[in-house]
C-alpha cells in the first residue's frame, strides 16, 4: 500500500512541477469534466492544467479528446433545466478560456455524440439486473437506504456504470490513458 501511495504521490509531484508524462507518439488522450459551475482551483489542479500541458507538448500524431460529461451529470436530478444548459455551455467556455485550442484538440459535449447514448442503450438491453445489483456504484448509492426507497431510486443510478462502460468500449483501442 505504501509503495502504491508513494508512486501516486511521486506522479502527482511531477505533474505539479509541469512535467508532462511520456506518451507514445500515436497516443490518444481522453478526459472529461462534469458541468458543475464556475471553474475553480480544484478543476485547474485536477485536470485542466494537465490538459493544457498535454496539448502544448503533443506531437501531430497524438490526439487529445477533451469534453463535457453532460450525460453523466444528469444521473443526479437537475431541478433547473435552464441553469443546467447554461452550465454545459459555461464548461465549454471555461475549457476554451484556459487555453485549450480546438485547433490542437477535439473539444466536445458528450450528449452531442449519439454513439454514446446508442451504445449505452445496447448495453442496457443485454445486462441483467443481477449484474447491475452487484456493481459498486449501485451499492454505494443504495447503502443505508430503506427497501422502499431503494425501489424508487431511478434507473439511471443503476445504469451509470454502463454509461462509463461505453467509453471503455469506444476507446479501448484508441486511448493510451482514460481518466474520468
Tab-separated table of C-alpha atoms in Angstrom:
chain	number	residue	atom	x	y	z
A	1	UNK	CA	0.000	0.000	0.000
A	2	UNK	CA	2.799	2.401	0.906
A	3	UNK	CA	4.557	1.761	-2.417
A	4	UNK	CA	1.370	2.440	-4.409
A	5	UNK	CA	0.827	5.655	-2.487
A	6	UNK	CA	4.458	6.711	-2.996
A	7	UNK	CA	4.191	6.070	-6.718
A	8	UNK	CA	0.975	8.071	-6.954
A	9	UNK	CA	2.439	10.878	-4.851
A	10	UNK	CA	5.579	10.999	-6.995
A	11	UNK	CA	3.474	11.138	-10.160
A	12	UNK	CA	1.385	13.977	-8.690
A	13	UNK	CA	4.503	15.934	-7.745
A	14	UNK	CA	5.878	15.547	-11.293
A	15	UNK	CA	2.622	16.873	-12.716
A	16	UNK	CA	2.646	19.805	-10.287
A	17	UNK	CA	6.191	20.550	-11.441
A	18	UNK	CA	4.854	20.794	-15.010
A	19	UNK	CA	6.469	17.549	-16.105
A	20	UNK	CA	4.452	16.041	-18.926
A	21	UNK	CA	4.095	12.238	-18.879
A	22	UNK	CA	5.944	10.415	-21.672
A	23	UNK	CA	3.326	9.100	-24.093
A	24	UNK	CA	3.613	7.042	-27.261
A	25	UNK	CA	3.852	9.151	-30.407
A	26	UNK	CA	0.422	7.948	-31.575
A	27	UNK	CA	-1.350	8.215	-28.183
A	28	UNK	CA	-4.988	9.221	-27.828
A	29	UNK	CA	-5.676	11.076	-24.574
A	30	UNK	CA	-9.304	11.203	-23.391
A	31	UNK	CA	-10.678	13.127	-20.417
A	32	UNK	CA	-13.948	14.786	-19.441
A	33	UNK	CA	-15.340	17.100	-16.784
A	34	UNK	CA	-18.872	17.470	-15.474
A	35	UNK	CA	-20.653	20.816	-15.939
A	36	UNK	CA	-20.867	21.744	-12.265
A	37	UNK	CA	-20.433	25.524	-12.385
A	38	UNK	CA	-17.606	28.018	-12.331
A	39	UNK	CA	-14.140	26.616	-12.690
A	40	UNK	CA	-12.091	26.813	-9.535
A	41	UNK	CA	-8.613	25.915	-8.331
A	42	UNK	CA	-9.605	22.260	-7.878
A	43	UNK	CA	-10.634	21.983	-11.538
A	44	UNK	CA	-7.419	23.615	-12.618
A	45	UNK	CA	-5.131	21.487	-10.452
A	46	UNK	CA	-7.139	18.320	-11.073
A	47	UNK	CA	-7.468	18.134	-14.834
A	48	UNK	CA	-7.356	21.314	-16.802
A	49	UNK	CA	-3.742	22.285	-16.174
A	50	UNK	CA	-2.703	18.811	-17.286
A	51	UNK	CA	-4.919	19.122	-20.384
A	52	UNK	CA	-3.104	22.327	-21.317
A	53	UNK	CA	0.298	20.705	-20.764
A	54	UNK	CA	-0.651	17.691	-22.870
A	55	UNK	CA	-1.966	19.946	-25.621
A	56	UNK	CA	1.145	22.124	-25.624
A	57	UNK	CA	3.541	19.147	-25.754
A	58	UNK	CA	1.690	16.823	-28.078
A	59	UNK	CA	3.127	15.758	-31.390
A	60	UNK	CA	0.978	15.849	-34.547
A	61	UNK	CA	0.237	12.083	-34.440
A	62	UNK	CA	-1.183	12.316	-30.905
A	63	UNK	CA	-4.856	13.068	-30.320
A	64	UNK	CA	-6.396	14.890	-27.361
A	65	UNK	CA	-10.143	14.449	-26.749
A	66	UNK	CA	-11.479	16.725	-24.001
A	67	UNK	CA	-15.165	17.013	-23.235
A	68	UNK	CA	-18.071	17.894	-21.003
A	69	UNK	CA	-19.771	14.849	-19.433
A	70	UNK	CA	-23.291	16.228	-19.517
A	71	UNK	CA	-24.935	12.793	-19.761
A	72	UNK	CA	-23.104	11.730	-16.602
A	73	UNK	CA	-24.213	14.929	-14.893
A	74	UNK	CA	-27.906	14.114	-15.342
A	75	UNK	CA	-27.617	10.961	-13.243
A	76	UNK	CA	-28.359	13.399	-10.418
A	77	UNK	CA	-31.718	15.127	-10.992
A	78	UNK	CA	-31.432	18.749	-12.107
A	79	UNK	CA	-34.212	20.987	-10.853
A	80	UNK	CA	-33.343	23.955	-13.034
A	81	UNK	CA	-33.084	22.836	-16.654
A	82	UNK	CA	-32.220	26.316	-17.930
A	83	UNK	CA	-29.341	26.611	-15.433
A	84	UNK	CA	-28.071	23.162	-16.424
A	85	UNK	CA	-27.985	24.196	-20.089
A	86	UNK	CA	-26.002	27.285	-19.098
A	87	UNK	CA	-23.566	25.191	-17.045
A	88	UNK	CA	-22.911	22.960	-20.056
A	89	UNK	CA	-22.026	25.942	-22.237
A	90	UNK	CA	-20.066	27.544	-19.403
A	91	UNK	CA	-17.949	24.384	-19.083
A	92	UNK	CA	-17.034	24.549	-22.784
A	93	UNK	CA	-16.283	28.276	-22.460
A	94	UNK	CA	-14.074	27.612	-19.430
A	95	UNK	CA	-12.122	24.944	-21.307
A	96	UNK	CA	-11.507	27.403	-24.119
A	97	UNK	CA	-10.630	30.202	-21.663
A	98	UNK	CA	-7.947	28.001	-20.095
A	99	UNK	CA	-6.205	27.877	-23.458
A	100	UNK	CA	-7.371	24.513	-24.773
A	101	UNK	CA	-7.379	25.053	-28.523
A	102	UNK	CA	-9.915	23.440	-30.886
A	103	UNK	CA	-7.151	23.558	-33.486
A	104	UNK	CA	-4.966	21.237	-31.388
A	105	UNK	CA	-7.592	19.188	-29.522
A	106	UNK	CA	-11.090	17.879	-30.013
A	107	UNK	CA	-13.451	19.600	-27.576
A	108	UNK	CA	-16.912	18.085	-27.362
A	109	UNK	CA	-20.100	17.747	-25.369
A	110	UNK	CA	-20.927	14.133	-24.563
A	111	UNK	CA	-24.618	14.436	-25.453
A	112	UNK	CA	-23.717	15.617	-28.959
A	113	UNK	CA	-22.064	12.247	-29.755
A	114	UNK	CA	-25.021	9.920	-30.498
A	115	UNK	CA	-22.856	6.792	-30.279
A	116	UNK	CA	-22.523	7.278	-26.510
A	117	UNK	CA	-26.268	7.018	-25.955
A	118	UNK	CA	-26.689	4.317	-28.593
A	119	UNK	CA	-24.026	2.077	-27.099
A	120	UNK	CA	-25.424	2.730	-23.625
A	121	UNK	CA	-28.848	1.567	-24.836
A	122	UNK	CA	-27.368	-1.599	-26.340
A	123	UNK	CA	-25.505	-2.409	-23.112
A	124	UNK	CA	-28.695	-1.828	-21.093
A	125	UNK	CA	-30.610	-4.298	-23.250
A	126	UNK	CA	-28.143	-7.131	-22.636
A	127	UNK	CA	-27.181	-6.502	-18.998
A	128	UNK	CA	-29.105	-8.358	-16.312
A	129	UNK	CA	-30.482	-6.731	-13.152
A	130	UNK	CA	-28.467	-9.248	-11.130
A	131	UNK	CA	-25.253	-7.945	-12.663
A	132	UNK	CA	-26.265	-4.328	-12.080
A	133	UNK	CA	-27.142	-5.106	-8.443
A	134	UNK	CA	-23.567	-6.303	-7.885
A	135	UNK	CA	-21.967	-3.090	-9.178
A	136	UNK	CA	-20.136	-0.981	-6.623
A	137	UNK	CA	-21.657	2.295	-7.864
A	138	UNK	CA	-25.188	0.992	-7.295
A	139	UNK	CA	-24.316	-0.498	-3.913
A	140	UNK	CA	-22.858	2.799	-2.694
A	141	UNK	CA	-25.935	4.754	-3.850
A	142	UNK	CA	-28.399	2.356	-2.196
A	143	UNK	CA	-26.425	1.688	1.003
A	144	UNK	CA	-28.218	2.838	4.139
A	145	UNK	CA	-31.466	3.472	2.252
A	146	UNK	CA	-34.533	1.522	3.360
A	147	UNK	CA	-36.009	-1.040	0.969
A	148	UNK	CA	-38.999	1.093	-0.074
A	149	UNK	CA	-36.717	3.977	-1.042
A	150	UNK	CA	-34.394	1.671	-2.989
A	151	UNK	CA	-37.369	0.672	-5.151
A	152	UNK	CA	-37.849	4.273	-6.296
A	153	UNK	CA	-34.219	5.139	-6.976
A	154	UNK	CA	-34.203	5.999	-10.627
A	155	UNK	CA	-32.829	3.578	-13.179
A	156	UNK	CA	-30.002	5.859	-14.279
A	157	UNK	CA	-28.280	5.334	-10.926
A	158	UNK	CA	-28.239	1.645	-11.679
A	159	UNK	CA	-27.114	2.073	-15.270
A	160	UNK	CA	-24.423	4.701	-14.588
A	161	UNK	CA	-21.663	2.098	-14.865
A	162	UNK	CA	-22.995	1.059	-18.255
A	163	UNK	CA	-22.557	4.633	-19.459
A	164	UNK	CA	-18.966	4.550	-18.221
A	165	UNK	CA	-18.539	1.172	-19.946
A	166	UNK	CA	-19.476	2.843	-23.220
A	167	UNK	CA	-16.290	4.882	-23.026
A	168	UNK	CA	-14.245	1.830	-22.319
A	169	UNK	CA	-15.650	0.040	-25.360
A	170	UNK	CA	-15.408	3.104	-27.626
A	171	UNK	CA	-11.901	3.989	-26.518
A	172	UNK	CA	-10.378	0.653	-25.646
A	173	UNK	CA	-8.334	0.579	-28.823
A	174	UNK	CA	-7.877	4.337	-29.125
A	175	UNK	CA	-6.820	5.779	-25.801
A	176	UNK	CA	-3.468	5.487	-24.119
A	177	UNK	CA	-4.917	6.972	-20.930
A	178	UNK	CA	-8.536	7.185	-19.828
A	179	UNK	CA	-9.389	9.469	-16.946
A	180	UNK	CA	-12.884	10.315	-15.689
